[in-house]
PDB file of C-alpha atoms in Angstrom:
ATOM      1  CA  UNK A  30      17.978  23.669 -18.799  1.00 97.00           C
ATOM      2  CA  UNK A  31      16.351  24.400 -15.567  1.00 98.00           C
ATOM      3  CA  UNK A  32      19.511  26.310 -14.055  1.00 97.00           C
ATOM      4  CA  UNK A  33      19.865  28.056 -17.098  1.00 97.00           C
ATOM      5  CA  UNK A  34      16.181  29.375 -17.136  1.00 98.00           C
ATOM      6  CA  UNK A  35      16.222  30.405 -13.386  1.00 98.00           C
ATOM      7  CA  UNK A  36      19.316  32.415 -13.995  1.00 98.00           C
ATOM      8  CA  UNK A  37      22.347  30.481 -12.909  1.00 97.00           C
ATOM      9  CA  UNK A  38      25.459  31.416 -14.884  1.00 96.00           C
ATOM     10  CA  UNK A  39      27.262  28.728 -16.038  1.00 93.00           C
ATOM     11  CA  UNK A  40      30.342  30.964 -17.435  1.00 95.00           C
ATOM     12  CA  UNK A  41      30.550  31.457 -13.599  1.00 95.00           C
ATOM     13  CA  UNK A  42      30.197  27.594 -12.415  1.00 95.00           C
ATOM     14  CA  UNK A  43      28.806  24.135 -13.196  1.00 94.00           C
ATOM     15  CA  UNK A  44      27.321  21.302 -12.709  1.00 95.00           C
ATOM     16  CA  UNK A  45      28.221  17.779 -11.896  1.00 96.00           C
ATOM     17  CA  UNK A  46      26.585  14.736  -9.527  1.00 96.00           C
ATOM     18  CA  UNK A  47      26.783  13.533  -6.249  1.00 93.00           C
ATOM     19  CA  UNK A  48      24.994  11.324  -4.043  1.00 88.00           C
ATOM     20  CA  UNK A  49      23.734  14.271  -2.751  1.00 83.00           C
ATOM     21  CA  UNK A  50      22.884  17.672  -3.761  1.00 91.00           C
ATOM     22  CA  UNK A  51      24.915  20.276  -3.041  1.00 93.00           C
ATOM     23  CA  UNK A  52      26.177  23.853  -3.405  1.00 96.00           C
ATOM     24  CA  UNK A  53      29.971  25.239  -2.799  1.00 94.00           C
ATOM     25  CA  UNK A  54      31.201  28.317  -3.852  1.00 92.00           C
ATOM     26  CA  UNK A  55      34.673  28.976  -4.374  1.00 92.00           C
ATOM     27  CA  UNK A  56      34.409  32.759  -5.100  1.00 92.00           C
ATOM     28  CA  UNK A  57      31.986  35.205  -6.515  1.00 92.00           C
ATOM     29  CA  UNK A  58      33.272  33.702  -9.914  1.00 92.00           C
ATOM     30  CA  UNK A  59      33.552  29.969  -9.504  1.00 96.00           C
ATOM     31  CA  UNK A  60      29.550  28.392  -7.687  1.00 97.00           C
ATOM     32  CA  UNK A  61      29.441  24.896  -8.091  1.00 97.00           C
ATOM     33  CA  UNK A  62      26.057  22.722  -7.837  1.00 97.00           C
ATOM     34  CA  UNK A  63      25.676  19.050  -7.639  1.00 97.00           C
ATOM     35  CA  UNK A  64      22.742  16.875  -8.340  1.00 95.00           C
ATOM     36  CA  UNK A  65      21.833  13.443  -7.605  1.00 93.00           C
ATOM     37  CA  UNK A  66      19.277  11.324 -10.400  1.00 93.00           C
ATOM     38  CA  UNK A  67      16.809   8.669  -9.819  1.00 90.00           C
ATOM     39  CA  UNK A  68      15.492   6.548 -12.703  1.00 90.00           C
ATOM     40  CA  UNK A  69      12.061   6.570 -11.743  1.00 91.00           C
ATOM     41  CA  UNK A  70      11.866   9.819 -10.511  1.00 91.00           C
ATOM     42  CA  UNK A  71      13.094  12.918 -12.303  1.00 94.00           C
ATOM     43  CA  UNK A  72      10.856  15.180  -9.944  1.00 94.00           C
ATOM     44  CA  UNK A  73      13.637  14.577  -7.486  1.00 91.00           C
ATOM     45  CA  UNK A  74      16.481  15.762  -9.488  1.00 94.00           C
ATOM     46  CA  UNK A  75      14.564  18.790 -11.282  1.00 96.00           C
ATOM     47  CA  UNK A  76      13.301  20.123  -8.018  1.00 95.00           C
ATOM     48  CA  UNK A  77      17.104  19.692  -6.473  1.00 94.00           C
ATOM     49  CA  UNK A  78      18.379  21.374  -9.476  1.00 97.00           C
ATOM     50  CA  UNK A  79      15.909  24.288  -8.902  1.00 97.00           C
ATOM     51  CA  UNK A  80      16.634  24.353  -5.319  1.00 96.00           C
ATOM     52  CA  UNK A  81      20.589  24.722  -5.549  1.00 97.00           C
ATOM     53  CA  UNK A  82      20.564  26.645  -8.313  1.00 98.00           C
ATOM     54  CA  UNK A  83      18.499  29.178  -6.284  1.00 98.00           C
ATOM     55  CA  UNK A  84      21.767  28.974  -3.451  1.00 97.00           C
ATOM     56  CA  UNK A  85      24.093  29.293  -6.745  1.00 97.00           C
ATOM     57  CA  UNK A  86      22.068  32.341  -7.964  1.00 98.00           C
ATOM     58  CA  UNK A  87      23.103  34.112  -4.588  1.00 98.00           C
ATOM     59  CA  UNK A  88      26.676  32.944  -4.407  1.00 97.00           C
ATOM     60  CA  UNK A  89      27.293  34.393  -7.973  1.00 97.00           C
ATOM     61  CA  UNK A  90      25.440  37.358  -7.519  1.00 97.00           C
ATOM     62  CA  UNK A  91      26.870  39.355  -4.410  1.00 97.00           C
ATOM     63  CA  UNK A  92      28.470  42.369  -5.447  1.00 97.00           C
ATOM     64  CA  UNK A  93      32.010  42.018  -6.796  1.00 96.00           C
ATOM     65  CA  UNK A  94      33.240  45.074  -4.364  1.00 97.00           C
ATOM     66  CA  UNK A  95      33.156  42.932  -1.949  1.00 96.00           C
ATOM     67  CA  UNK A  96      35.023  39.545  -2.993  1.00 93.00           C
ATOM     68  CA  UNK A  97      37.548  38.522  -0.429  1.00 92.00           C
ATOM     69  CA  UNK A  98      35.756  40.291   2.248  1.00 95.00           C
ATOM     70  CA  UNK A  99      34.142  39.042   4.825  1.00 94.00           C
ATOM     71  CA  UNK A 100      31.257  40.659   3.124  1.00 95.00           C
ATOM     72  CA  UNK A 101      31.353  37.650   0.855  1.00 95.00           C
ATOM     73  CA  UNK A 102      30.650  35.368   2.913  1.00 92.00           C
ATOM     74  CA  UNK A 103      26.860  34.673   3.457  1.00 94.00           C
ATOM     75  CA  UNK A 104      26.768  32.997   7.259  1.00 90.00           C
ATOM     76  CA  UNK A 105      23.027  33.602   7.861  1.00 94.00           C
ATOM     77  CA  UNK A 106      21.350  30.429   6.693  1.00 93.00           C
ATOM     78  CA  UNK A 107      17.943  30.723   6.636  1.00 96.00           C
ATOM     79  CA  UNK A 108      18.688  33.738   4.779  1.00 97.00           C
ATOM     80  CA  UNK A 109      20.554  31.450   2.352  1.00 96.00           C
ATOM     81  CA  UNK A 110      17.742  28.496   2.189  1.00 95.00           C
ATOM     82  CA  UNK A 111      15.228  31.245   2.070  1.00 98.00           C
ATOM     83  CA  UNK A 112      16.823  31.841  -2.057  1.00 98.00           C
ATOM     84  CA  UNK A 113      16.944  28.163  -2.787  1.00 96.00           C
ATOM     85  CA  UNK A 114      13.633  27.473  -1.499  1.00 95.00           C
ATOM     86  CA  UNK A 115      11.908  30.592  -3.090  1.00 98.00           C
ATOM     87  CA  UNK A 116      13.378  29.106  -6.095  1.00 98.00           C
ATOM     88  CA  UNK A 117      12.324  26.081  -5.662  1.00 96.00           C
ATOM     89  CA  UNK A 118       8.809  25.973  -3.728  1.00 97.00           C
ATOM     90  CA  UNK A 119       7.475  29.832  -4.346  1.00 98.00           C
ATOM     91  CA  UNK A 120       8.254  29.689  -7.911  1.00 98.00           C
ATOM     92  CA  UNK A 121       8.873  25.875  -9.043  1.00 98.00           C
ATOM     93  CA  UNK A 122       6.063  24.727  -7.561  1.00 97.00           C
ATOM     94  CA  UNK A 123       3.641  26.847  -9.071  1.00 97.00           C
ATOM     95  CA  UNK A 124       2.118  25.643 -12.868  1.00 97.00           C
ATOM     96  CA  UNK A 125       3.006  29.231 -14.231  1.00 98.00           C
ATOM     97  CA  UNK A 126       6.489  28.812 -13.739  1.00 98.00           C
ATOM     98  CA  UNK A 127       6.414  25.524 -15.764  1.00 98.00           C
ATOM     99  CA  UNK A 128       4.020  27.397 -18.965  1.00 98.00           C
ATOM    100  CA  UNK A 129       6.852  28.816 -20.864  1.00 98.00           C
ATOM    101  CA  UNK A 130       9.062  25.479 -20.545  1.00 98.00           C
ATOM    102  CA  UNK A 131       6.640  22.739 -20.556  1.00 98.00           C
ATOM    103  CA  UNK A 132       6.819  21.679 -24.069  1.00 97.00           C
ATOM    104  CA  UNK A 133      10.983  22.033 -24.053  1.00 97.00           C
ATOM    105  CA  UNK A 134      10.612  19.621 -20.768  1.00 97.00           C
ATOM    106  CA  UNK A 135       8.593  17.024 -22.924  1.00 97.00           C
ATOM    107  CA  UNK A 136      11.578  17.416 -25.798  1.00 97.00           C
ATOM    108  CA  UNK A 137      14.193  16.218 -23.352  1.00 96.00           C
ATOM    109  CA  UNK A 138      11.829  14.071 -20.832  1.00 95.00           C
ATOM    110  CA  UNK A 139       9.178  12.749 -23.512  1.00 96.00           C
ATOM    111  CA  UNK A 140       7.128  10.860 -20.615  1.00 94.00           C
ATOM    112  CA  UNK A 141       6.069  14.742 -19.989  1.00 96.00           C
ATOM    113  CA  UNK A 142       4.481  14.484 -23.168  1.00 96.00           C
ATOM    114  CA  UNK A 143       1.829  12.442 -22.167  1.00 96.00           C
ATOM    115  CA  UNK A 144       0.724  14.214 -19.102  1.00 97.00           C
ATOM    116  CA  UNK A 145      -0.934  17.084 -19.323  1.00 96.00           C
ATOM    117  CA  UNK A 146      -0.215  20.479 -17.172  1.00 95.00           C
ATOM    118  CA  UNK A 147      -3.115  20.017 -14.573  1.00 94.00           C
ATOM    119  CA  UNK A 148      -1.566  16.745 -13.668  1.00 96.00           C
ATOM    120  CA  UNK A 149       1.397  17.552 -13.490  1.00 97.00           C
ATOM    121  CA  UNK A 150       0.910  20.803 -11.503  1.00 96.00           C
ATOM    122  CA  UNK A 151      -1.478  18.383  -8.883  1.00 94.00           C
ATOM    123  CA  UNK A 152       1.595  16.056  -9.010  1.00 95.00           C
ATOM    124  CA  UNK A 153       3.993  18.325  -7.586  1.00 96.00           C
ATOM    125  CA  UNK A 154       1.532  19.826  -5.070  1.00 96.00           C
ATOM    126  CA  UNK A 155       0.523  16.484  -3.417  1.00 95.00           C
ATOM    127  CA  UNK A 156       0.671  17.394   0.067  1.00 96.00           C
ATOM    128  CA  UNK A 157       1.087  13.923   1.826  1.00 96.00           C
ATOM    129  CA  UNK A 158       2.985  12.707   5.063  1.00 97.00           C
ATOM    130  CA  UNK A 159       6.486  11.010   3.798  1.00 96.00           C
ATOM    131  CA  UNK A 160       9.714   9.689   5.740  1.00 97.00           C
ATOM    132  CA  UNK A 161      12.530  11.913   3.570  1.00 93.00           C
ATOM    133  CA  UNK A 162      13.133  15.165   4.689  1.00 93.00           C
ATOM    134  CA  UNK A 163      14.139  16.196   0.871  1.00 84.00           C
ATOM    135  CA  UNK A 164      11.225  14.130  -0.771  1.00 84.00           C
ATOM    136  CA  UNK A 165       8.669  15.909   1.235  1.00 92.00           C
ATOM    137  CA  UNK A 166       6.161  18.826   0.297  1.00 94.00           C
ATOM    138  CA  UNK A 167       6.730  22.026   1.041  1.00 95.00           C
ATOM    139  CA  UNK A 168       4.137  21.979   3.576  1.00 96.00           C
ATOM    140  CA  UNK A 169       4.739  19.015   5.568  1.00 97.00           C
ATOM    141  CA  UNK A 170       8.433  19.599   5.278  1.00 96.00           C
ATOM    142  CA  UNK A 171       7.927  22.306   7.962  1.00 97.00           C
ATOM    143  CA  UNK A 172       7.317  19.207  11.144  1.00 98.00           C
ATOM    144  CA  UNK A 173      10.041  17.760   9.084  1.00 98.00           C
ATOM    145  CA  UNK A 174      12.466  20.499  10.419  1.00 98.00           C
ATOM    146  CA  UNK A 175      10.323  21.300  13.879  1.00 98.00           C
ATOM    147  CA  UNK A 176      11.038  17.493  14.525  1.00 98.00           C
ATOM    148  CA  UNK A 177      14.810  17.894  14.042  1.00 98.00           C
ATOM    149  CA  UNK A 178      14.801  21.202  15.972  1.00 97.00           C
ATOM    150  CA  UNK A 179      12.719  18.972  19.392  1.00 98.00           C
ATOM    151  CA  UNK A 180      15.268  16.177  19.016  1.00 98.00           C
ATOM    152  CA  UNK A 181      17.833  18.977  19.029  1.00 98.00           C
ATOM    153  CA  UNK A 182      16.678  20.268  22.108  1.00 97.00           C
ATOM    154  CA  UNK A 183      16.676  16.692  23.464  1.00 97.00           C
ATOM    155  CA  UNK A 184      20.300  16.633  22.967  1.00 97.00           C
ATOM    156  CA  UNK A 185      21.737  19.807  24.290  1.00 97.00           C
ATOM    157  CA  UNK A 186      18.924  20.567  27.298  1.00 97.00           C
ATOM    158  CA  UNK A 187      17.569  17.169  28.720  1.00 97.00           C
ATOM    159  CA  UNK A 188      20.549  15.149  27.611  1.00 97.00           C
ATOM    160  CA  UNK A 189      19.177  12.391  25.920  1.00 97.00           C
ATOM    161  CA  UNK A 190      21.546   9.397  25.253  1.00 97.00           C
ATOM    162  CA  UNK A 191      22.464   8.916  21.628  1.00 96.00           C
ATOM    163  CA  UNK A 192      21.340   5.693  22.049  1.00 97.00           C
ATOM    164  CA  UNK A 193      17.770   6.530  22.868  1.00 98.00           C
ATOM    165  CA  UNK A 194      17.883   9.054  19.758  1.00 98.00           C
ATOM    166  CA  UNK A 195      16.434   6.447  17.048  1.00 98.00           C
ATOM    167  CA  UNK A 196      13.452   5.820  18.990  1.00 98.00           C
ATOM    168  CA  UNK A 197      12.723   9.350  20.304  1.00 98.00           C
ATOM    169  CA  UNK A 198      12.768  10.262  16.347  1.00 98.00           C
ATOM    170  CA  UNK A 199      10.196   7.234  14.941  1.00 98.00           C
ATOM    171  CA  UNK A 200       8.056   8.576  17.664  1.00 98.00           C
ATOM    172  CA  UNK A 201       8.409  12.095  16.829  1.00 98.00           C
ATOM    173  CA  UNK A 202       7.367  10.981  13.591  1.00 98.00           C
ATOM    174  CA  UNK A 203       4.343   9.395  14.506  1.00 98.00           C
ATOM    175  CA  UNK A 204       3.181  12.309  16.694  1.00 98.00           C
ATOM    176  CA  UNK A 205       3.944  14.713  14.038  1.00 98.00           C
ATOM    177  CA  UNK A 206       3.471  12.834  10.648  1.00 98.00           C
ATOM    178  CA  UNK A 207       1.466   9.677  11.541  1.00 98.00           C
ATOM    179  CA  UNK A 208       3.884   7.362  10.104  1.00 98.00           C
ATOM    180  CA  UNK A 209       6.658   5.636  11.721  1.00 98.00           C
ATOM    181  CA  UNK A 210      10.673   4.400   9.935  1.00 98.00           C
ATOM    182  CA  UNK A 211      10.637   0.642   9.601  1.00 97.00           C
ATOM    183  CA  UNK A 212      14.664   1.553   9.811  1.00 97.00           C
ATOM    184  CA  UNK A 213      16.775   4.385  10.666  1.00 97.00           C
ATOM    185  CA  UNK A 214      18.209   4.958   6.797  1.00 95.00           C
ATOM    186  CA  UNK A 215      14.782   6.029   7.026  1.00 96.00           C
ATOM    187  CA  UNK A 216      15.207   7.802  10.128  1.00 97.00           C
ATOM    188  CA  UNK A 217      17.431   9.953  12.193  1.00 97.00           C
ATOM    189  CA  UNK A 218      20.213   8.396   9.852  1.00 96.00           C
ATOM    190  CA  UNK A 219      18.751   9.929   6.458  1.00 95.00           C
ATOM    191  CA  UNK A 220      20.633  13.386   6.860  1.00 93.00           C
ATOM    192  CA  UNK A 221      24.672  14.432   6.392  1.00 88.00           C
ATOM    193  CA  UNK A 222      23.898  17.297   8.588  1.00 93.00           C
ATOM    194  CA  UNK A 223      24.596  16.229  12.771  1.00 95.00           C
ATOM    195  CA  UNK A 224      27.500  13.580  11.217  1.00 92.00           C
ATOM    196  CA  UNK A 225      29.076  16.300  10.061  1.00 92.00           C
ATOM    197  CA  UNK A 226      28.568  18.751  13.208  1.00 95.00           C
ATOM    198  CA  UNK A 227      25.803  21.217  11.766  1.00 94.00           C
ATOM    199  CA  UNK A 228      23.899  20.993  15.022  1.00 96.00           C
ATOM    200  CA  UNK A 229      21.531  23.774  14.780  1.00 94.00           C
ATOM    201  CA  UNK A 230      21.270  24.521  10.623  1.00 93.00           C
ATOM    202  CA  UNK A 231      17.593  22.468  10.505  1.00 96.00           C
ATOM    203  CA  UNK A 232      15.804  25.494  11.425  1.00 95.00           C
ATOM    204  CA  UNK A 233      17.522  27.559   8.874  1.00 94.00           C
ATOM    205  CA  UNK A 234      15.214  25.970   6.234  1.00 93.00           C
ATOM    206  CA  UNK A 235      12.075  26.886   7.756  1.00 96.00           C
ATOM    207  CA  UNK A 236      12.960  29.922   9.027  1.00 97.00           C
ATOM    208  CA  UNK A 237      13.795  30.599   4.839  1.00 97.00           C
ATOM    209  CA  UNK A 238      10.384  29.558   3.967  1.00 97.00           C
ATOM    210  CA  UNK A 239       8.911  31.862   6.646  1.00 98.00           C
ATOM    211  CA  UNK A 240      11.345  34.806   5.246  1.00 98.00           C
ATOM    212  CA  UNK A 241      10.031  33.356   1.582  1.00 98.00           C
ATOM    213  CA  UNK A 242       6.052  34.523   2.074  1.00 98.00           C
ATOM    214  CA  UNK A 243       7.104  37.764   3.459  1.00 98.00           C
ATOM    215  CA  UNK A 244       9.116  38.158   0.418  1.00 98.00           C
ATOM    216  CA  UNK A 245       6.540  37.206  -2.024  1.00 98.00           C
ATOM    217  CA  UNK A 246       4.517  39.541  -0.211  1.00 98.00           C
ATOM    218  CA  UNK A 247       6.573  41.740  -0.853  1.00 98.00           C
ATOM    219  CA  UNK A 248       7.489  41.333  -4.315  1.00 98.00           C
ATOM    220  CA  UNK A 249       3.998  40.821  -5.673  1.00 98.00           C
ATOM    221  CA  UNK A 250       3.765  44.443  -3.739  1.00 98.00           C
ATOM    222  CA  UNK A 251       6.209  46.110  -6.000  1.00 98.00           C
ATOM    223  CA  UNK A 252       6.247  43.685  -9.360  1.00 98.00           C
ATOM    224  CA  UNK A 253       2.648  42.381  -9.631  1.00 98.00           C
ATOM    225  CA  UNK A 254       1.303  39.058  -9.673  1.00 98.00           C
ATOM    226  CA  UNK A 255       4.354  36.655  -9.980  1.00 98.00           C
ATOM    227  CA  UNK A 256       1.523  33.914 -11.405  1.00 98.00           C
ATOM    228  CA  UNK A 257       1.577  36.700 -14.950  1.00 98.00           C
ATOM    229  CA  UNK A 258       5.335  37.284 -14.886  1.00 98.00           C
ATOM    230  CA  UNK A 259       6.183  33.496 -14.851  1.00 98.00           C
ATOM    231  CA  UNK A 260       3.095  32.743 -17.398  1.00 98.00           C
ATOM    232  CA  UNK A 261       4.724  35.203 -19.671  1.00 98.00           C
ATOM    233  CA  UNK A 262       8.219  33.956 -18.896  1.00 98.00           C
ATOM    234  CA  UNK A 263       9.522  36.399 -17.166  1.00 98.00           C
ATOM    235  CA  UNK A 264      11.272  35.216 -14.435  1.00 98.00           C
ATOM    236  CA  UNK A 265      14.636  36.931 -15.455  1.00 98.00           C
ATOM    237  CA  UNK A 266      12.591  39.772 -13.994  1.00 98.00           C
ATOM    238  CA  UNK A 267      12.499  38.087 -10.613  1.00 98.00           C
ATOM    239  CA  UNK A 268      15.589  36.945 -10.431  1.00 98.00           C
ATOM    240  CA  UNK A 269      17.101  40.095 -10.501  1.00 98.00           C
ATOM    241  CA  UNK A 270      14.606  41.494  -8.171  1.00 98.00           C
ATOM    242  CA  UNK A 271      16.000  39.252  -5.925  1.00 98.00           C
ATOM    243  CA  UNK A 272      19.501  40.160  -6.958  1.00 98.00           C
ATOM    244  CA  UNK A 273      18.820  43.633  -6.191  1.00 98.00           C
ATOM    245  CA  UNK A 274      17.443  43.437  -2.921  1.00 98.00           C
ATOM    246  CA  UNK A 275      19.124  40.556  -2.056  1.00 98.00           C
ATOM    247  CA  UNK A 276      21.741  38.796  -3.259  1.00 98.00           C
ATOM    248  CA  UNK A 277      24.218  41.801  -4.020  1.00 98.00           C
ATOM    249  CA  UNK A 278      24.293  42.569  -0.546  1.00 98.00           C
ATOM    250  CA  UNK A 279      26.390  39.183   0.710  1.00 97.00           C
ATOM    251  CA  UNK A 280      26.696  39.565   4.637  1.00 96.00           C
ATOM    252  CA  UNK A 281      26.557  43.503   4.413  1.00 97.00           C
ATOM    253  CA  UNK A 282      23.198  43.153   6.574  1.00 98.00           C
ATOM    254  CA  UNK A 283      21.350  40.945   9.070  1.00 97.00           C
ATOM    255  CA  UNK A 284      18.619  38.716   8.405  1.00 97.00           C
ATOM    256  CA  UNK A 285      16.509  40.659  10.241  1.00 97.00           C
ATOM    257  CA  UNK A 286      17.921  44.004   9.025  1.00 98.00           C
ATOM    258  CA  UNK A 287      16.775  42.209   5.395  1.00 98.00           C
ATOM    259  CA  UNK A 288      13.567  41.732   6.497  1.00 98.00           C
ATOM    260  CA  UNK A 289      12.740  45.317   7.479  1.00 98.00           C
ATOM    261  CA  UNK A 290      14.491  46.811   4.247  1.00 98.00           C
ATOM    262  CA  UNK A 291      12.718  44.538   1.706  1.00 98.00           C
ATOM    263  CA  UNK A 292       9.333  43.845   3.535  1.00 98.00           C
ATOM    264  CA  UNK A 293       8.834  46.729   6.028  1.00 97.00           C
ATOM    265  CA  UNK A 294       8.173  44.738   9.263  1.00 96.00           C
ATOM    266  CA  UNK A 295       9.824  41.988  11.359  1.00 97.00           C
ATOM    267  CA  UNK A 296       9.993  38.111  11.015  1.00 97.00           C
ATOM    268  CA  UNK A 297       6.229  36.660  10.864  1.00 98.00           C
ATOM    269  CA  UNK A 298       4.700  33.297   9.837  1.00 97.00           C
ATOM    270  CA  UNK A 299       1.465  34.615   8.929  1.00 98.00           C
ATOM    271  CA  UNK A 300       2.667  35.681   4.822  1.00 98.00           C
ATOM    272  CA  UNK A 301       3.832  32.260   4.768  1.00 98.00           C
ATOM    273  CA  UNK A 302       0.566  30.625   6.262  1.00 97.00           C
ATOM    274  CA  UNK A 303      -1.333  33.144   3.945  1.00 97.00           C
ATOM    275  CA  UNK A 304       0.662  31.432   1.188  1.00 97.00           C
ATOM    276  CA  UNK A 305      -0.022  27.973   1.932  1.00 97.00           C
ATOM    277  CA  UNK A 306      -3.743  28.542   2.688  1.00 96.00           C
ATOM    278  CA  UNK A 307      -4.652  30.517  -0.949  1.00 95.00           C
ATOM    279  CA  UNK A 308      -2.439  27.904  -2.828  1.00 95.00           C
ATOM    280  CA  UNK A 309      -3.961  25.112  -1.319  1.00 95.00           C
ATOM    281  CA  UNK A 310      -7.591  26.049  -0.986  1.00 94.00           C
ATOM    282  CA  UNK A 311      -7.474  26.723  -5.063  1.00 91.00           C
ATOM    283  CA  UNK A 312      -5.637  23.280  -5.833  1.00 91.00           C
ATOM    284  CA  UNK A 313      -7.986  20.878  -3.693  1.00 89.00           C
ATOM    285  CA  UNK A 314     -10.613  22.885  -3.898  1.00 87.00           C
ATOM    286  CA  UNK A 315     -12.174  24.295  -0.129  1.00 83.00           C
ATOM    287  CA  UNK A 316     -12.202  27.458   1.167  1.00 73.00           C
ATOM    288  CA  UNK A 317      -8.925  29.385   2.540  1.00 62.00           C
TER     289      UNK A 317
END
């Protein structure tokens, strides 16, 4: 349901599950998504489903000129995370986007029924330091990555051993988060990404949520406030704003060259930290 409503098209991929979430695309035509379900907590799977469908949204969207191109292929990462967390954080995580859908969410989750919007919309806003990278808030998932991006550094310019890696990460995590692993499936071992070789993709996610408040900037700018369009249920209407400006473009330009075409200016932190200070202010209640 919630692919469906953000605009994935599932004549042009599907769904199935995984341990972990994922997105692949094949071609233009064929973007699969993966999602992973706990029991006792479908916030997890409804947020991931949000979150890759946003990456799916871009896959299938990039402008069929330019399939089997190189132009197809989107390499710039936080460019890429910058769509699924927009999705997912920008637009998920605000109560307007939920308005239009709540009562169909109650029909196929009917514990929803039972807890009423301003709850809810506190309950997936709870700001609060946790140990999983893709459990956390979209505001202390930020020293999630900067943590991952210092141990990083460890690695390739002070060559830390490996096996001093576990502990230089449960400290990290105390400096940055206050809290400390008891083990390391709740540490440095909780991500597929350095197994696999993707030294260096960490930063790609917040560098996408920095590129994400310049483009609500600039979107709000053009469209309005996104609060009214997702109240009214509108969000086809930013979808393919993104599409648009985004999406159809594949690898035709830069991240940066992005950047100056959709929002005027350079790469800045300060929409984002605008973002997170208005949100937050309103939902527990002190001034921005």
């Amino acid at each position: 349901m919630l692919l469906d409503y953000i605009g994935f098209d599932t004549d042009a991929g599907a769904t199935a599950e995984s341990e972990h979430p994922f997105t692949t695309d094949l071609c233009i035509g064929d973007v699969r998504v993966t999602n992973h379900y706990k029991e006792d907590d479908p916030l997890s799977a409804m947020f991931s489903a949000i979150h890759e469908g946003g990456h799916a949204i871009f896959g299938q969207s990039i402008d069929p000129a330019y399939e089997g191109t190189a132009l197809e292929q989107v390499n710039m990462m936080g460019l890429h995370e910058s769509q699924s967390r927009f999705f997912e954080n920008i637009l998920g995580r605000r109560i307007s986007f939920w308005e239009p859908i709540y009562g169909k969410l109650g029909e196929l989750l009917p514990q929803f029924r039972q807890i009423p919007p301003e709850t809810f919309d506190r309950a997936i806003n709870d700001v609060h330091p946790s140990l999983i990278r893709t459990e956390a808030d979209e505001v202390t998932y930020c020293l999630h990555i900067i943590l991952r991006y210092e141990i990083e550094k460890a690695i390739f310019r002070d060559n830390v051993p490996v096996d001093d890696l576990p502990q230089l990460w449960n400290d990290k995590m105390e400096e940055l988060l206050g809290i400390r692993p008891e083990n390391d499936a709740e540490g440095i071992l909780q991500d597929m990404h350095w197994s696999d070789g993707s030294f260096g993709y960490f930063p790609s996610y917040l560098l996408g949520s920095m590129y994400d408040g310049m483009f609500l900037e600039a979107l709000e700018k053009e469209k309005g406030s996104v609060d009214t369009i997702l109240r009214e249920g509108r969000i086809h209407e930013i979808t393919a704003w993104l599409n648009e400006n985004i999406h159809r473009h594949g690898s035709r330009y830069t991240s940066a060259e992005v950047l100056e075409r959709v929002c005027g200016q350079a790469l800045s932190a300060q929409p984002l930290l605008h973002y997170f200070n208005e949100k937050y202010a309103r939902l527990y209640g002190f001034e921005a």
